[in-house]
XYZ file of C-alpha atoms in Angstrom:
631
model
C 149.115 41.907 108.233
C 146.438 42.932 105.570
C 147.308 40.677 102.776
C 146.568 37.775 105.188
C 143.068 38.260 105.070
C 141.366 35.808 103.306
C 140.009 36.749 99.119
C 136.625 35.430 101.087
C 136.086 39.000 103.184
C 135.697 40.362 99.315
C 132.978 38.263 97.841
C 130.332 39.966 99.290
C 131.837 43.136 97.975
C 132.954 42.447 94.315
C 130.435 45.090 93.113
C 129.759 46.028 89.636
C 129.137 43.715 86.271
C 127.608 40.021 87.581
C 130.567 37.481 87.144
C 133.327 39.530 85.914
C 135.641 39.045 88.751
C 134.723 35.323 88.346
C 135.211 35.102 84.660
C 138.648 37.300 84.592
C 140.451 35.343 87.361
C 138.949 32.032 86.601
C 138.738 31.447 82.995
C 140.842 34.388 82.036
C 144.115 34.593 84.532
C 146.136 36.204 81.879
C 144.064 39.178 82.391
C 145.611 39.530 86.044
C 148.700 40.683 86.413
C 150.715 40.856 89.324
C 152.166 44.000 89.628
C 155.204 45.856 91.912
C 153.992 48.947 92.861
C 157.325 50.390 93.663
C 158.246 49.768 90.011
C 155.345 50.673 89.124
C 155.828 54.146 90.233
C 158.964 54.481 88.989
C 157.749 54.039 85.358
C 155.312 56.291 85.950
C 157.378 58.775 87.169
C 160.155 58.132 84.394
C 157.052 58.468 81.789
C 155.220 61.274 82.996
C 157.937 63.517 84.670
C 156.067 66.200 85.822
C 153.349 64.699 87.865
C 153.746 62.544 90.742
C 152.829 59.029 91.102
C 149.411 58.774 92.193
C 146.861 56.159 93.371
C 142.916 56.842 93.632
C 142.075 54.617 96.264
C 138.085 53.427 96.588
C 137.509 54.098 100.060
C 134.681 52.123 100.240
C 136.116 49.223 98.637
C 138.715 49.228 101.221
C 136.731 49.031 104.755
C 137.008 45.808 105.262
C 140.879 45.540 104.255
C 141.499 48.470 106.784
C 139.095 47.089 109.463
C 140.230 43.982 111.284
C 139.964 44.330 114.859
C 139.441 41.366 116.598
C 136.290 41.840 119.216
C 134.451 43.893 116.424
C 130.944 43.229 117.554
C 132.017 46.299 120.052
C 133.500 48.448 117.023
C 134.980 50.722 119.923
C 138.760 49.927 118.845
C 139.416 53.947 117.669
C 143.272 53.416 118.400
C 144.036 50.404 117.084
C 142.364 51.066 113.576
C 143.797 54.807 113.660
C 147.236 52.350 114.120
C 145.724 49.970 110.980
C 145.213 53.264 108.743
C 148.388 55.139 109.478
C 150.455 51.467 108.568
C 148.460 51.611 105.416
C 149.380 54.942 104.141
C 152.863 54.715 105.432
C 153.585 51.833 103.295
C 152.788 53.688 100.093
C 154.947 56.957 101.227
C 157.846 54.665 101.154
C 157.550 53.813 98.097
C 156.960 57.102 96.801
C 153.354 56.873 96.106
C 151.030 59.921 96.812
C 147.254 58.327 97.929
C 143.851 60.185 97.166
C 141.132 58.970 98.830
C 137.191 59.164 97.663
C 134.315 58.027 99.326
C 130.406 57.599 98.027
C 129.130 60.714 99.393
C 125.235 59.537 97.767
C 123.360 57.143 96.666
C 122.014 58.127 92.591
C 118.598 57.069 91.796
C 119.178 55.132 89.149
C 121.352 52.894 91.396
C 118.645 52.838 94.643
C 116.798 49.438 93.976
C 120.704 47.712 94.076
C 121.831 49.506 97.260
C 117.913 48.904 98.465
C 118.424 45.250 97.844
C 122.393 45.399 99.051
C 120.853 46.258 102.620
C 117.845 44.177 102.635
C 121.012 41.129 102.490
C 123.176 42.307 105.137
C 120.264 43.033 107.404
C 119.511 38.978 106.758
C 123.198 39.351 107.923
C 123.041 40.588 111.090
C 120.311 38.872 111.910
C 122.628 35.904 112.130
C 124.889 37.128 113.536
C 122.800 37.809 116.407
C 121.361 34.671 116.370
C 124.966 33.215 116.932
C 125.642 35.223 119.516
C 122.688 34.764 121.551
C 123.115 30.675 121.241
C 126.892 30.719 121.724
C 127.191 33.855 124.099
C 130.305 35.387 121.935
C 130.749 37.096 118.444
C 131.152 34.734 115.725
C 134.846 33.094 114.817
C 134.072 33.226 111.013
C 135.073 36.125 108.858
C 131.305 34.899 107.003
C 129.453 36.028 109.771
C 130.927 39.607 110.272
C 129.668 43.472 109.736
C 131.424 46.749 109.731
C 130.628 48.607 112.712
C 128.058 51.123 111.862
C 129.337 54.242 110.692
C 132.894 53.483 109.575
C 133.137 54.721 106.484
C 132.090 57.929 108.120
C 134.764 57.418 110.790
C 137.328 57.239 108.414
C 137.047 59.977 106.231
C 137.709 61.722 109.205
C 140.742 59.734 110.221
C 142.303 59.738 106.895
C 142.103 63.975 107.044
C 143.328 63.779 110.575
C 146.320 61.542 108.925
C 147.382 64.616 106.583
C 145.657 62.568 103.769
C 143.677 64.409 100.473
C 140.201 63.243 100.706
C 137.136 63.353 99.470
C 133.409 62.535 98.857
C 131.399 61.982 95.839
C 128.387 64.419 94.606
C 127.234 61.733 91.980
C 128.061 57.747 91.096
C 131.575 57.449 93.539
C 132.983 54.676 90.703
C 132.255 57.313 87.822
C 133.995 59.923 90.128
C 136.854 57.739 91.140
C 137.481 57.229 87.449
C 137.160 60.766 86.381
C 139.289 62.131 88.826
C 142.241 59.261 87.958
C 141.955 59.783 84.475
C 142.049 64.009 84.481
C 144.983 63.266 87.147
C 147.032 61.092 85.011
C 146.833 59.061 87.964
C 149.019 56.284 87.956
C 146.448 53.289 89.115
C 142.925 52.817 90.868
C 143.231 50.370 94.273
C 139.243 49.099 94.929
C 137.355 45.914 94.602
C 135.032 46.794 91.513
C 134.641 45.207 88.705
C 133.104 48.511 86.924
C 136.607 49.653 86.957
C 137.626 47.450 84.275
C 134.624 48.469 82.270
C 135.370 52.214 82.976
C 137.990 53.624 80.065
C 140.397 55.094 82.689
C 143.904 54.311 84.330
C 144.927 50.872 85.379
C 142.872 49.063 88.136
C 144.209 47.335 91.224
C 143.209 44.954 93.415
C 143.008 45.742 97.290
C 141.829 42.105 98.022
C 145.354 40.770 96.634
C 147.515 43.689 98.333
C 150.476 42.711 100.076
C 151.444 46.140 102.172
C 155.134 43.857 103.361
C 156.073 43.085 99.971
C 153.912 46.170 98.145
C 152.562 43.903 95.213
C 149.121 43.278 94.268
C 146.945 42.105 90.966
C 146.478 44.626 87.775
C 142.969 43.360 86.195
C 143.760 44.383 83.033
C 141.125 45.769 80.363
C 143.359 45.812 77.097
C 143.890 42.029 77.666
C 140.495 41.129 78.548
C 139.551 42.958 74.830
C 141.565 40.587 73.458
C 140.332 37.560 74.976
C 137.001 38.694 73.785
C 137.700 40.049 70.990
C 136.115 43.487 71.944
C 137.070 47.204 70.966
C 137.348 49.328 74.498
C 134.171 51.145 73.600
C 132.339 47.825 74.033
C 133.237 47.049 77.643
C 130.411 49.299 79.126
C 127.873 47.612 76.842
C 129.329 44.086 77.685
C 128.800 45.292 81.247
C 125.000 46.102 81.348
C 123.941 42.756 78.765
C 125.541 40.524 82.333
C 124.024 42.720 84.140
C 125.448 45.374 86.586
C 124.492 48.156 89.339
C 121.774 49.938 87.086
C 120.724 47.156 84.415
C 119.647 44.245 86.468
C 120.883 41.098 85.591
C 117.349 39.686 85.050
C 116.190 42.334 82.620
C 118.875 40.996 79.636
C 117.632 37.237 80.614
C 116.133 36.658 77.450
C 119.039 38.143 75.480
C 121.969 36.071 77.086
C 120.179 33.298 76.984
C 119.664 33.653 73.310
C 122.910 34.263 72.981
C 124.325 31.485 75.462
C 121.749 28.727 73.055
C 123.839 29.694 69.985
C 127.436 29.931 71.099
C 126.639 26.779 72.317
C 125.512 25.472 68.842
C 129.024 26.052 67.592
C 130.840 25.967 70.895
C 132.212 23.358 73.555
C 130.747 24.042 77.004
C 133.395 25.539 78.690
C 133.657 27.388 81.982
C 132.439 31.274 81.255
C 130.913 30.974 78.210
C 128.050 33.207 79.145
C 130.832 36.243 78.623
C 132.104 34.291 75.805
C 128.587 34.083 74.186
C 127.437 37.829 74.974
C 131.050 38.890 73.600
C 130.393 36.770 70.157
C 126.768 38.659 70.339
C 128.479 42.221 70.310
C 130.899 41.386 67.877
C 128.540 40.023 65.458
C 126.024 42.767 65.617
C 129.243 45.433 65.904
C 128.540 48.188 63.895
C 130.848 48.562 61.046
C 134.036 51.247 61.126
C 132.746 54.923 61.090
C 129.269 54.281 61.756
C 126.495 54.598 64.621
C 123.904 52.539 64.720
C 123.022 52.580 68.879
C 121.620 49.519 70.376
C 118.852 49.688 67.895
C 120.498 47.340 66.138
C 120.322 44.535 68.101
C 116.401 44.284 67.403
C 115.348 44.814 71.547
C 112.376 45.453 73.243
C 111.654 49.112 73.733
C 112.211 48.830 77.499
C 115.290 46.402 77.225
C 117.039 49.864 74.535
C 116.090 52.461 77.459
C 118.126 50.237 80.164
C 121.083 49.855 77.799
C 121.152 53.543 76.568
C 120.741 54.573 80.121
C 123.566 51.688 81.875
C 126.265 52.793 78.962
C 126.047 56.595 79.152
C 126.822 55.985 83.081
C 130.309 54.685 82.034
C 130.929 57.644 79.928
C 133.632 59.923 81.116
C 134.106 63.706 80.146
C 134.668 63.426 75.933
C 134.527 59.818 75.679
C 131.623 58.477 73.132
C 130.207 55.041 72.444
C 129.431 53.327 69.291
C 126.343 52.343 70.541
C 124.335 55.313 71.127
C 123.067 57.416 68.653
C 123.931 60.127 70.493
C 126.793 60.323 72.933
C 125.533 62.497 74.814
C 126.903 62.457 79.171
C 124.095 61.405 81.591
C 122.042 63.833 82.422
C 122.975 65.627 85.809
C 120.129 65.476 88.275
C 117.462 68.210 88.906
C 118.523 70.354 92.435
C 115.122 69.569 93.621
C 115.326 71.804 96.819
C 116.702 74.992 94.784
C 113.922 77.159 95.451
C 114.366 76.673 99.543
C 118.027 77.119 99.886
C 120.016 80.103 98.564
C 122.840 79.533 96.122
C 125.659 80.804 98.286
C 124.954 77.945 100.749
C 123.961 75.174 98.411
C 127.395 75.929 96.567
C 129.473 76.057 100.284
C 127.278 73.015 101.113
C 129.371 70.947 97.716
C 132.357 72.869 98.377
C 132.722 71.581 102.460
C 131.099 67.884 100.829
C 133.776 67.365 98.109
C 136.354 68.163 100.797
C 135.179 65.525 103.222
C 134.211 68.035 105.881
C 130.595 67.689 106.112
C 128.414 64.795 106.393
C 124.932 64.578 104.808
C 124.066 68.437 104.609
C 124.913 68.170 100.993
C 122.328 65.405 100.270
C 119.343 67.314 102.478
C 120.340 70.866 100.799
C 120.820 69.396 96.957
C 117.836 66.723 96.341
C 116.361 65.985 100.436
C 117.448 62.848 100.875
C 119.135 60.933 103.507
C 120.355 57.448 103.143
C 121.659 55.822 106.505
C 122.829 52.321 105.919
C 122.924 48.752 108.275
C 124.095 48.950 111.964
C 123.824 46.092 114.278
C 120.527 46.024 115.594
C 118.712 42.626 117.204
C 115.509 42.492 115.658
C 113.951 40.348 117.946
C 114.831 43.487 120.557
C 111.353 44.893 122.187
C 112.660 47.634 124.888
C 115.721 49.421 123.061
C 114.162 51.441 120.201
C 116.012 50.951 116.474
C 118.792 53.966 116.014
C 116.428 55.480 113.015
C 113.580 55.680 115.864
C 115.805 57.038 119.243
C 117.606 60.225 116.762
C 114.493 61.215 115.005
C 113.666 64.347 116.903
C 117.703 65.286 116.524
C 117.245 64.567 112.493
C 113.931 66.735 112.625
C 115.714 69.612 114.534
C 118.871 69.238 111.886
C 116.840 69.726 109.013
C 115.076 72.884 109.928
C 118.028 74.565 110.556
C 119.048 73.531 106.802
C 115.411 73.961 105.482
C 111.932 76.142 105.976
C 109.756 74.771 108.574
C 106.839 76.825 107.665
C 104.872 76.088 104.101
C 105.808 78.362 101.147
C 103.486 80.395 99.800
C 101.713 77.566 97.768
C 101.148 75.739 101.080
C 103.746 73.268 99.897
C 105.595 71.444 103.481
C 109.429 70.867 102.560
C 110.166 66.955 103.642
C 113.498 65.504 103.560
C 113.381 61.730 102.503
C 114.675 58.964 104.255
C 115.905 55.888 103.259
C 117.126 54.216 106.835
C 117.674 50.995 107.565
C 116.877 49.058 110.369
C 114.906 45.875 111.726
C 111.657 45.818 110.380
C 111.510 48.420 107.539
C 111.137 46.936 104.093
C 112.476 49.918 102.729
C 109.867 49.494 100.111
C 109.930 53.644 99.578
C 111.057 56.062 102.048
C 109.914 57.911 104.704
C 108.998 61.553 104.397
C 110.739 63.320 107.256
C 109.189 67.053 108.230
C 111.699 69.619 109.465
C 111.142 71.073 112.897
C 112.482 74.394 114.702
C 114.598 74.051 117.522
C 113.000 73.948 120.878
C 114.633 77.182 122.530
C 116.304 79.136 119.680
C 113.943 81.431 118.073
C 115.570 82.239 114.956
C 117.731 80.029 113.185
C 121.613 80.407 112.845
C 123.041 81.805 109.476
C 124.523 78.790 108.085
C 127.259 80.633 106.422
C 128.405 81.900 109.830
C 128.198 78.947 111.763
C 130.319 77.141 109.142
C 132.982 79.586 108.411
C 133.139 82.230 111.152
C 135.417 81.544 113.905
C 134.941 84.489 115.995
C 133.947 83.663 119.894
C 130.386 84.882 119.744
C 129.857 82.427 116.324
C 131.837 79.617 118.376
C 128.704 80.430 121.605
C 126.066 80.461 118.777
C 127.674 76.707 117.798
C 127.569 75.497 121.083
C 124.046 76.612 121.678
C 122.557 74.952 118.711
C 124.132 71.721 119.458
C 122.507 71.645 122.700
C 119.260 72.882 121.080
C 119.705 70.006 118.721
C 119.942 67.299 121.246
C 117.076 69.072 123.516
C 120.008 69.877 126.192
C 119.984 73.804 126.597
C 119.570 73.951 129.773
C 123.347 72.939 130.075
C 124.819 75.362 128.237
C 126.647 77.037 131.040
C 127.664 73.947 132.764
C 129.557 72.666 129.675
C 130.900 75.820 128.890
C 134.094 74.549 130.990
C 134.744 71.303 128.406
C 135.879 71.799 124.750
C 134.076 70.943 121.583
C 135.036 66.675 121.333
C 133.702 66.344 124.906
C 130.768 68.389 124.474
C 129.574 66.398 121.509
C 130.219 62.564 123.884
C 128.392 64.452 126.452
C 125.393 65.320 124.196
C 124.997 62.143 122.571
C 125.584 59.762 125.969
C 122.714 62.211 127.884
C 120.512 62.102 125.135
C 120.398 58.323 124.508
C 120.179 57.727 128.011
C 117.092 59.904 128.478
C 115.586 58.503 125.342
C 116.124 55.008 125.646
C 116.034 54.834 129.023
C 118.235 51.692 128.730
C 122.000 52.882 129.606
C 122.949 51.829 132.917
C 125.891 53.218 135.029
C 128.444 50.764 133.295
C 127.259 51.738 129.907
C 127.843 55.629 130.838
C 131.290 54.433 132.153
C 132.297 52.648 129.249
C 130.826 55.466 126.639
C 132.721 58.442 129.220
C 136.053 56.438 129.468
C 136.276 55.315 125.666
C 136.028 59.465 124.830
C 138.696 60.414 127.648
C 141.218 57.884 126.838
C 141.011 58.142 123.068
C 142.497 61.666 123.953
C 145.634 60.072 124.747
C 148.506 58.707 122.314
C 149.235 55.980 124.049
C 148.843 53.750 127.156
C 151.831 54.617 128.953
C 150.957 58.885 128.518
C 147.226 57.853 129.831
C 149.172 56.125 133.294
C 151.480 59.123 133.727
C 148.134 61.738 133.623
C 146.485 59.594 135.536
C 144.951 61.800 137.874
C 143.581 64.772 135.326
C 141.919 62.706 133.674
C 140.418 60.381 136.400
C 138.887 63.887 137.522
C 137.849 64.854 133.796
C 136.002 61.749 134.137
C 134.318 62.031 137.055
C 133.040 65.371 136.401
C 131.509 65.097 133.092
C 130.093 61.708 134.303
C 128.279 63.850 137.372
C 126.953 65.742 135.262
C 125.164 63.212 132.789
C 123.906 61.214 135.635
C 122.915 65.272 137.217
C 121.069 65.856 133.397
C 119.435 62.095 133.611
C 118.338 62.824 137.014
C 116.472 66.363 136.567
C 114.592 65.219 133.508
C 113.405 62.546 135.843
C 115.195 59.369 133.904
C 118.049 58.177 136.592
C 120.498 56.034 134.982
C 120.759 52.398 136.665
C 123.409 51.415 139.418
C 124.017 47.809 137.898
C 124.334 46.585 134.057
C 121.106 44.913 132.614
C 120.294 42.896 129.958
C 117.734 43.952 127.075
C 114.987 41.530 127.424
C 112.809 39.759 125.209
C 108.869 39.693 125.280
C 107.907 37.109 127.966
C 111.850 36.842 128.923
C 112.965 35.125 132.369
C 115.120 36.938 134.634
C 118.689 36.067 133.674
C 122.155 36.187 134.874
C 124.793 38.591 133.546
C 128.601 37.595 132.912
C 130.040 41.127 133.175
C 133.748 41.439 131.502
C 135.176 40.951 134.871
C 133.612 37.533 134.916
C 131.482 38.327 138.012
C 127.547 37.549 137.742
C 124.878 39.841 138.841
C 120.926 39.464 138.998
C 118.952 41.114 136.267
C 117.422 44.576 137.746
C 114.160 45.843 136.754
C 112.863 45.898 132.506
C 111.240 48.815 131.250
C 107.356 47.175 129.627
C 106.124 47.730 126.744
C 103.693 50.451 128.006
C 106.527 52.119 130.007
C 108.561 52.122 126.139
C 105.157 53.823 124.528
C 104.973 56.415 127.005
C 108.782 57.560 125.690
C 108.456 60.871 123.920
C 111.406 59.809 120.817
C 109.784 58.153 118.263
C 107.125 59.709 115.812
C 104.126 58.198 114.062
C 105.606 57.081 110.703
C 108.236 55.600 112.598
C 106.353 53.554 114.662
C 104.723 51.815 112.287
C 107.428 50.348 110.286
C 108.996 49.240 113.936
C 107.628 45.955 115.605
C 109.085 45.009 117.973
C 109.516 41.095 117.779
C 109.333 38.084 119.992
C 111.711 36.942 122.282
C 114.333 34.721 120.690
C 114.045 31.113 122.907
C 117.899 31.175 123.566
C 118.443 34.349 124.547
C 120.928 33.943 127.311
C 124.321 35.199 128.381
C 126.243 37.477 126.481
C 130.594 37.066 126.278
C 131.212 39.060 123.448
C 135.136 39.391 123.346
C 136.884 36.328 122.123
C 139.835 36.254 120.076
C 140.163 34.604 116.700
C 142.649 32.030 115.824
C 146.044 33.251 114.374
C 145.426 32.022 111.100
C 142.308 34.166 110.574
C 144.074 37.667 111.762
């Protein structure tokens, strides 16, 4: 079960004020408190009689609780996790407890060098992980070598709808709006992995690292005792919070001040374990400003730049009406400038934050509000040379998505909308972005009305849909050969043709396994997939004719026999298949046969370099098990 996972899977994601997590369960374990949710909700209920019991749950936070299939280096395990998710919200109903799920639907500004940085790491990440596997031939054993497949947190949003579950996605700071929306609520408790949600003056926070579905228990971190310990008023938390050092003041910039403080708590002080918070706590209290008055952080004699960070870091924990001793003026962070206003009419921006706070859009807020796109790690070798990075092979589909959402042409002061994109992948330092032009669609003359491609469901809309996906992916020439298949199967079909006429890498095997995984995930359940056999044998061999027909006529045939990516100066090697039969390596595409490929752009191609071959590249086995004790 989930509670079996080891506390290790969350030290890597304890996000928010630099050793709080440490400090509270280490030095200060009176400030956990195991908690019975059950009971839990039953006070609440008894106290608040007209509102239901209610937990916000940090969907974020909670990936890597949810996600614990065991061959994850494929990610491909839809049923078992939609298995992993429905257990998880079933244990809650039980216990009468309604969830609300909210995801980070963008990335602030103010909080981009952290997530910049936050990348940079796991990218260091995978590159080990890779390394491991090509000098052991499986996936890693160790929970410490291990990353989300890409796109989950995409993946379930949609699964947690499809489970009858309220969810949603942030339009600013997901911690501030996770906090807001449990605190107007009268929620009864916040489940995530964040220390912030201490500092944060809002319900109760709850562990999901310490949750234990069977017995429905897990750890309160509680703010009112961790005052206490310090000796802080409530209001102080968010300034204790950015003098450590959190998400938007960086640890290093409030050096000089903890250290200052740390030299004379020490003075009077035994060394004991956390008496850095100790020492900054004493600091606050002593320069606290007296009952009734408001002095702001001016007070504490900073450097100008060091007063700017901490004005900025403690408005961010500011909820609607709440104020803070320290600033001058209280007033909430600003909102952020709608820098794309003048290109896209109100009635769509507004549908565009209406369909993103409901979790059913993905990243057409972000282009529409402020043209940016954020795309975060996915496993990708660096040391690869012939399979171009993700960011590179769906370029042209990103360029054809944003000029449906945004002019193409120059506005009358010869101004070029660009949409800018922060991607990730081997190779980019992601010192700034990259400034992404929006294209028109290749066959479609005039673009679709937005508003009637999202909320129209007449049949001529539903033909217009169908057409610009197609459009989108280069593929209208098929439209009236997947007329026959329904929406799910057109999309597989899309995505399968175009990666294997831009990558020219997929051989039959790969179709296979890509064609089957979207067929069977149709079914319920193994035994329903046996009885319908036969329909869905021929489903499969008629959409796979016709992605080998569409490879074929634009003259890029997919390959009879699997084949390993290769390495710069790589010997022919042999391939263990899953059947355990071997096979000799077929023909490599060459470097100049991978320049000649139409996908990638100029910008692109110079942040990707394709690296030398790693020296042990061999055999690849990639589905072992892990020991009981680590499931």
């Amino acid at each position: 079960m989930a509670h079996e996972l080891a506390d290790d899977l969350f030290t890597q994601l304890n996000m928010g004020v630099k050793g709080l997590q440490y400090f509270m369960e280490t030095c200060c374990p009176d400030t956990c408190v195991p908690v019975d949710l059950k009971q839990m909700a039953l006070n609440h209920v008894k106290a608040h009689p007209d509102s239901a019991a209610t937990i916000v749950v940090d969907g974020m936070a909670c990936l890597r609780y949810w996600y614990r299939c065991q061959a994850w280096v494929h990610g491909g395990q839809w049923q078992e996790y939609m298995h992993i998710l429905q257990e998880f919200v079933d244990a809650f109903t039980a216990v009468g407890i309604r969830l609300v799920f909210i995801f980070d639907g963008t990335v602030e500004e103010q909080k981009r060098a952290e997530w910049v940085k936050r990348r940079l790491r796991v990218n260091q990440d995978i590159a080990r992980i890779f390394q491991y596997i090509k000098t052991h031939g499986q996936q890693p054993n160790s929970r410490e070598l291990f990353c989300l497949p890409s796109g989950l947190a995409t993946f379930s949003i949609f699964a947690l709808k499809s489970l009858g579950q309220e969810t949603r996605c942030s339009v600013r700071e997901g911690d501030y709006e996770v906090s807001n929306y449990a605190l107007s609520h009268n929620c009864m408790g916040i489940l995530g992995q964040d220390t912030d949600f201490v500092i944060y003056n809002t319900v109760p926070y709850l562990s999901i690292s310490k949750l234990n579905l069977n017995r429905m228990t897990t750890v309160l971190f509680s703010r009112e005792r961790l005052c206490q310990v310090l000796k802080l008023h409530m209001t102080d938390l968010p300034l204790l919070s950015c003098l450590l050092g959190n998400d938007i003041v960086p640890e290093q910039q409030m050096q000089r001040l903890r250290n200052s403080a740390l030299a004379s708590y020490r003075k009077r002080n035994k060394q004991v374990q956390g008496d850095k918070v100790y020492a900054v706590a004493e600091f606050i209290t002593v320069h606290h400003p007296r009952s009734g008055e408001t002095f702001g952080v001016s007070s504490l004699l900073l450097a100008e730049a060091e007063e700017e960070a901490l004005e900025k870091g403690i408005r961010t924990y500011l909820l609607p009406g709440q104020t803070s001793p320290w600033l001058k003026c209280s007033r909430p962070f600003p909102e952020s400038v709608r820098l794309m206003d003048k290109y896209v009419p109100g009635e769509i921006l507004q549908a565009a934050i209406e369909k993103h706070t409901r979790a059913e859009c993905f990243l057409i807020y972000n282009v529409l509000y402020d043209g940016v796109v954020e795309c975060s790690n996915s496993l990708e070798d660096e040391d690869e040379v012939e399979l171009p990075p993700q960011a590179v092979l769906y370029l042209p589909v990103r360029e054809r998505i944003y000029g449906l959402l945004l002019p193409v042409q120059p506005d009358c002061s010869g101004h070029t909308v660009s949409v800018k994109e922060w991607f990730v992948f081997p190779g980019n330092p992601l010192k700034e972005p990259t400034r992404v032009t929006p294209k028109p669609l290749n066959y479609i003359k005039e673009s679709p009305d937005l508003m009637a491609l999202w909320f129209r469901t007449d049949p001529e809309v539903k033909t217009v849909q169908a057409s610009t996906l197609l459009d989108v992916f280069d593929l209208y020439e098929f439209t009236e050969e997947l007329k026959q298949f329904d929406s799910p199967l057109i999309a597989v079909i899309c995505l399968v043709t175009y990666i294997a006429i831009q990558a020219r890498q997929l051989s039959l095997e790969d179709v296979d396994a890509y064609l089957s995984q979207a067929v069977c995930v149709r079914f319920k359940s193994l035994t329903e997939m046996q009885q319908l056999r036969p329909s869905w044998m021929s489903l499969f061999l008629s959409i796979r004719e016709l992605v080998l027909g569409a490879c074929r006529r634009r003259g890029t045939p997919v390959h009879s026999r699997p084949r390993r990516l290769q390495y710069r100066d790589a010997r022919p090697v042999e391939v263990d298949d899953l059947r355990g039969e071997r096979r000799p390596q077929l023909h490599h595409t060459t470097q100049q046969e991978f320049r000649q490929q139409p996908a990638a752009s100029a910008h692109y191609q110079q942040g990707y370099r394709p690296r030398p071959r790693h020296p042990k590249r061999g055999r690849y086995q990639l589905a072992p098990r892990w020991p009981k004790s680590q499931n």
